[in-house]
Short mmCIF file of C-alpha atoms in Angstrom, two decimals:
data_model
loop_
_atom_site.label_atom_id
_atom_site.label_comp_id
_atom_site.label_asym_id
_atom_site.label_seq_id
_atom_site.Cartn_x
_atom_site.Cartn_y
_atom_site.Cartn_z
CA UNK J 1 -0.57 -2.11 -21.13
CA UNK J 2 -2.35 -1.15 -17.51
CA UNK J 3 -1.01 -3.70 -15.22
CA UNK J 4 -3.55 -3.39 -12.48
CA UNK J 5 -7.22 -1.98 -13.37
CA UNK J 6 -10.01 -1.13 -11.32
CA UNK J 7 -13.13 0.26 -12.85
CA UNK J 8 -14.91 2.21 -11.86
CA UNK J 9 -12.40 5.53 -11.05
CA UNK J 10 -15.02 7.43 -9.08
CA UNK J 11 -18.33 6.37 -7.57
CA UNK J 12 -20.76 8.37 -6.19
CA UNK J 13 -23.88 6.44 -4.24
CA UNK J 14 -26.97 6.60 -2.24
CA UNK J 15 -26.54 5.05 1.42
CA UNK J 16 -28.21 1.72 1.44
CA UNK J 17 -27.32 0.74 -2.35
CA UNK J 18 -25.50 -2.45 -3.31
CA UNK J 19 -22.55 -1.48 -5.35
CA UNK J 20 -19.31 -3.59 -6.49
CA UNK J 21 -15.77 -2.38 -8.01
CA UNK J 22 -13.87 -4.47 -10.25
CA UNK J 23 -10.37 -5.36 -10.47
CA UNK J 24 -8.55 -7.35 -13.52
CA UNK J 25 -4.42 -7.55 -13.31
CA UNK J 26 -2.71 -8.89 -16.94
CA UNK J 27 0.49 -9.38 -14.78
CA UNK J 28 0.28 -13.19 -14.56
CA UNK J 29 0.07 -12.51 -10.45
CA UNK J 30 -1.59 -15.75 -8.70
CA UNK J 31 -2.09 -12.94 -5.81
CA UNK J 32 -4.74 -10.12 -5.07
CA UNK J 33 -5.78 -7.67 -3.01
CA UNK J 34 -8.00 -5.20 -1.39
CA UNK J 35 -6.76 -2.35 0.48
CA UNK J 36 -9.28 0.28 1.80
CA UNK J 37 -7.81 4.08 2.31
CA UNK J 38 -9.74 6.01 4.53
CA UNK J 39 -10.16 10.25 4.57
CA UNK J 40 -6.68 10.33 6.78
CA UNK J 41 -5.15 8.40 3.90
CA UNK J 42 -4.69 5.61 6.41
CA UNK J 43 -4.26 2.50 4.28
CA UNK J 44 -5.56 -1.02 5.58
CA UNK J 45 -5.51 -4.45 4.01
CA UNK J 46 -9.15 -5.73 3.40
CA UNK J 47 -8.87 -8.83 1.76
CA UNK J 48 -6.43 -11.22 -0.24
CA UNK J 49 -6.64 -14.07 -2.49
CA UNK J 50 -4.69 -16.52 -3.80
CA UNK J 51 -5.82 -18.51 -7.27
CA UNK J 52 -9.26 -17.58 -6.53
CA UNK J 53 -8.52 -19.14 -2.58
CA UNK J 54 -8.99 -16.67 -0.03
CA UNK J 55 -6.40 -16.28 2.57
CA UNK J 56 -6.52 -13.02 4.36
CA UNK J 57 -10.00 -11.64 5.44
CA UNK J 58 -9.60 -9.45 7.81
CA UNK J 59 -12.06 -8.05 10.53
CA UNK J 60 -14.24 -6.29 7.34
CA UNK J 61 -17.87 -5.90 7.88
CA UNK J 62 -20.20 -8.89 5.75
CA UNK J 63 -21.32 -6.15 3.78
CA UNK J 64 -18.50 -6.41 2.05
CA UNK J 65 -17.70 -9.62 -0.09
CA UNK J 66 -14.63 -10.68 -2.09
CA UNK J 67 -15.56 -12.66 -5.51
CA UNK J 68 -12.80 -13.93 -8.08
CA UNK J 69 -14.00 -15.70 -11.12
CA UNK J 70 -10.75 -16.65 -12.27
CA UNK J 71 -6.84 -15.93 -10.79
CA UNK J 72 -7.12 -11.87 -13.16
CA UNK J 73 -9.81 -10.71 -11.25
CA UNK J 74 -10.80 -9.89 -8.29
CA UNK J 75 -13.72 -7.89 -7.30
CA UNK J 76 -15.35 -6.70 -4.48
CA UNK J 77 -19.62 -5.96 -3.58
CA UNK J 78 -20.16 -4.09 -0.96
CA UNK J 79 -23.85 -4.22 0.23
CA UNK J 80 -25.87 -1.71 2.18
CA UNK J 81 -23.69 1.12 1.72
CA UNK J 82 -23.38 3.46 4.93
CA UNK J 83 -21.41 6.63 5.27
CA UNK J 84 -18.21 5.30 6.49
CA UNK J 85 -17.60 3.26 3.46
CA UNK J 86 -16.56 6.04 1.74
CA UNK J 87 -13.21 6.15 0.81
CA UNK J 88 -10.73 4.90 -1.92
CA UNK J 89 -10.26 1.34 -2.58
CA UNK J 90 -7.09 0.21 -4.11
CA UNK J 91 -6.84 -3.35 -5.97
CA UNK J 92 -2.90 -4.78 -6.11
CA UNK J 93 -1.41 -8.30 -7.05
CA UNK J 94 1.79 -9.63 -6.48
CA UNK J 95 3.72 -12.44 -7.96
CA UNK J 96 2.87 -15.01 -5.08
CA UNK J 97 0.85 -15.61 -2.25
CA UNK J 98 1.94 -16.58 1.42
CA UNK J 99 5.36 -18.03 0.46
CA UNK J 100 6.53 -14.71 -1.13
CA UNK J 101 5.58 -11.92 0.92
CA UNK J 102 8.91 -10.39 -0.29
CA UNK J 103 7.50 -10.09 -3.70
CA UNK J 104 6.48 -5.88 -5.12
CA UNK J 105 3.07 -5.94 -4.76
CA UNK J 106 1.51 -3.30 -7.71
CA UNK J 107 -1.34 -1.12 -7.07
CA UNK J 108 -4.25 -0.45 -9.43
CA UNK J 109 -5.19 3.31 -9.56
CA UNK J 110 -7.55 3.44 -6.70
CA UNK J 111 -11.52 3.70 -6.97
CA UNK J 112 -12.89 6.87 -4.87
CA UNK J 113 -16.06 5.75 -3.36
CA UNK J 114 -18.92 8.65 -2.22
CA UNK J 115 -21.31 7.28 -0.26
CA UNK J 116 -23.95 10.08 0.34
CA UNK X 1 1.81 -8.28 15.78
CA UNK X 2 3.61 -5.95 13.00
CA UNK X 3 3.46 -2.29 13.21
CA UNK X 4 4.79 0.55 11.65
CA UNK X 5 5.05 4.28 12.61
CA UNK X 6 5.84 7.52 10.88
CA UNK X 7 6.28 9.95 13.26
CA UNK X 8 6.10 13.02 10.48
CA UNK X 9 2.83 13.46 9.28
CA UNK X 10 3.90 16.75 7.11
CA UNK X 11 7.45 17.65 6.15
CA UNK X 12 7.72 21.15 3.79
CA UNK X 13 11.40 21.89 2.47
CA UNK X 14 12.44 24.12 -0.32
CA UNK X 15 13.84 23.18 -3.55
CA UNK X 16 16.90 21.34 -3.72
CA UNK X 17 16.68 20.55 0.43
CA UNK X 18 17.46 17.24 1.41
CA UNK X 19 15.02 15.58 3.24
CA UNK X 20 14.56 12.44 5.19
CA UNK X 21 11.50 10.56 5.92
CA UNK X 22 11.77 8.32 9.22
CA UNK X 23 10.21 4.87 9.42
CA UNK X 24 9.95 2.67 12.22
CA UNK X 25 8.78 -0.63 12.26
CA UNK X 26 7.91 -3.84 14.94
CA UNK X 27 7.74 -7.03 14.37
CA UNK X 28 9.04 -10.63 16.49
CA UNK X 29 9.80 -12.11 12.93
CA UNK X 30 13.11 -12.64 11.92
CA UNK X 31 12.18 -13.15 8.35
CA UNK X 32 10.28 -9.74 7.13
CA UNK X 33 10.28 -7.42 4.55
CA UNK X 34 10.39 -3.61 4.38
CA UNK X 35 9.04 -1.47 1.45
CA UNK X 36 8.29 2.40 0.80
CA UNK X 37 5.73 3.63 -1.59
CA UNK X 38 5.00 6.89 -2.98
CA UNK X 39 1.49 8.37 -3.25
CA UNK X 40 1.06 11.92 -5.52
CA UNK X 41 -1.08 14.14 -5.84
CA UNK X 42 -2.93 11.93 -8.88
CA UNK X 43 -3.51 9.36 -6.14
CA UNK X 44 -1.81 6.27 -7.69
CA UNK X 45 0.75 4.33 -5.14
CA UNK X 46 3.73 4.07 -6.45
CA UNK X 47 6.56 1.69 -5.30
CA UNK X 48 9.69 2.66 -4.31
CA UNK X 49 11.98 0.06 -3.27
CA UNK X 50 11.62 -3.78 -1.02
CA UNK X 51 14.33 -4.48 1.38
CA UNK X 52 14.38 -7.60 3.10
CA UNK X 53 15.43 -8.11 6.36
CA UNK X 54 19.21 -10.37 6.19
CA UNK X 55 19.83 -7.28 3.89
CA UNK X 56 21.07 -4.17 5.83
CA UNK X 57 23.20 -2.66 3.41
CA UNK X 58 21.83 0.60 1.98
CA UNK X 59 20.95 1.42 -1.18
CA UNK X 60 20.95 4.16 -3.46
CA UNK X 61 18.98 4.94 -6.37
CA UNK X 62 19.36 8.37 -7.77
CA UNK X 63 18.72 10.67 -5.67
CA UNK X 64 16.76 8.67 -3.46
CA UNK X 65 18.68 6.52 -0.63
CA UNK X 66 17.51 4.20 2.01
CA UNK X 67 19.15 3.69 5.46
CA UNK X 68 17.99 0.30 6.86
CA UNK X 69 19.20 -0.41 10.64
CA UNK X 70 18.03 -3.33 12.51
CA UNK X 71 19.28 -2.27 15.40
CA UNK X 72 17.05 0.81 15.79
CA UNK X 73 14.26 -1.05 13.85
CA UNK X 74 14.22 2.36 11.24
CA UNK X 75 13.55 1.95 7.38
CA UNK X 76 14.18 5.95 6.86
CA UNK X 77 14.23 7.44 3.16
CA UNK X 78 16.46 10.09 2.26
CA UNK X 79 15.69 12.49 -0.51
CA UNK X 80 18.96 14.83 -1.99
CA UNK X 81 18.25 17.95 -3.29
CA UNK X 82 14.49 17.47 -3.50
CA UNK X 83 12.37 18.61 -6.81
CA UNK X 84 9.09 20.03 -6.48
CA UNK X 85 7.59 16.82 -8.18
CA UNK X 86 9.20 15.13 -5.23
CA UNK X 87 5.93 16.05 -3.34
CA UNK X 88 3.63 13.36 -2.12
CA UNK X 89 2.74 11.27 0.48
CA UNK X 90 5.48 8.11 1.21
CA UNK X 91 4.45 5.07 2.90
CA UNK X 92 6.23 2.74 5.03
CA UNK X 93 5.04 -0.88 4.76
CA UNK X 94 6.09 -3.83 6.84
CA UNK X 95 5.10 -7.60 5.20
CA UNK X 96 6.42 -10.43 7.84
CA UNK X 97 7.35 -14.03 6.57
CA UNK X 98 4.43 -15.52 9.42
CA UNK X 99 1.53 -13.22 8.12
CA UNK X 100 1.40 -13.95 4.59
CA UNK X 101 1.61 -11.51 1.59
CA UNK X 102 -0.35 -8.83 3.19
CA UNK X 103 1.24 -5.56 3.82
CA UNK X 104 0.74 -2.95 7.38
CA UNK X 105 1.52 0.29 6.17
CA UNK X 106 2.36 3.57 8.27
CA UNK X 107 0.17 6.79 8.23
CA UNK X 108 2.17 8.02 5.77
CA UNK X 109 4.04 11.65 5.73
CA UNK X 110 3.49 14.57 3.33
CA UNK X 111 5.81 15.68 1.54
CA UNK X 112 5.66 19.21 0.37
CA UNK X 113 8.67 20.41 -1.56
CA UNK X 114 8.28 24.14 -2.54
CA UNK X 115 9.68 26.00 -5.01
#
């Protein structure tokens, strides 16, 4: 019944590693996102995507890189992890893409990231 | 370019307090859309309400009401008689018409409601 999933919950790294989180919504959503909440619980979009189409990429280092297989999923790598990556990553959809910024948009539960 | 501020970082009250959280937003669209979310302890965001902006009137929902005033660009959230599950952090979020679906949320405030 989980309308927005991100696996994994917690993840604890090594600096340098290549690491990715993955998102899947069952909502029917043609819309995704990345949102990146740093230690001050500041919350920032990363990334968006519309059926599979990126349309928001904001000013995000290339370490980090957006992939959806299909309209469900969206998942993000992040190479060459460094200290200020940590934080918690949040996943959300919404119903449609630039034409409905009205629309809820639902949060997945967040993945803590530890870069050490 | 769309902004929003909370001005509150931490609000405490005691049980059964009413408390409001201020929101104030900027934007030059005339077409944009106003949301709060709720963030507890567990760490899931949790949305509250979507308001968009040809719709001033204020709504209600429990105990939870929202006072939305263009004129004063303010979004604020009004909780009556607060709970101590009421505690949490509560975003503002701003989505204009021009910049797609993404959303520019506030710092957030925390909300500590003690018993």
């Amino acid at each position: 019944d989980t309308a927005v999933s991100q696996t994994p919950k917690y993840l604890v790294t090594q600096m340098g590693n290549d690491k990715s989180i993955k998102c899947e919504q069952n909502l029917g959503h043609d819309t995704m996102y990345w949102y990146k909440q740093d230690s001050k619980k500041f919350l920032k979009i990363m990334f968006s995507y519309n059926n599979k189409e990126l349309i928001i990429n904001e000013t995000v280092p290339n370490r980090f890189s957006p992939k959806s297989p299909d309209k469900a999923h969206l998942n993000l790598h992040i190479n060459s992890l460094e200290l200020g990556d940590s934080a918690v990553y949040f996943c959300a959809s919404s119903p449609q893409g630039t034409s409905g910024p009205n629309n809820e948009q639902f949060f997945g539960p967040g993945t803590r990231l530890t870069v050490l | 370019a769309q902004k929003v501020t909370q001005a509150q970082t931490e609000i405490s009250v005691v049980e059964k307090e009413d408390v409001t959280l201020d929101c104030v937003y900027e934007t030059r669209d005339t077409t944009y859309y106003l949301f709060w979310y709720k963030q507890p302890p567990s760490g899931e965001l949790v949305f509250l309400i979507r308001r968009n902006s040809f719709d001033e009137q204020n709504e209600i929902s429990g105990r939870y009401s929202w006072n939305f005033q263009k004129s004063t660009s303010s979004f604020n959230f009004t909780i009556t008689a607060s709970q101590v599950v009421d505690s949490a952090v509560y975003f503002c979020a701003l989505s204009e018409e021009t910049s797609g679906s993404r959303l520019t949320f506030g710092e957030g405030t925390q909300l500590t409601v003690n018993p």
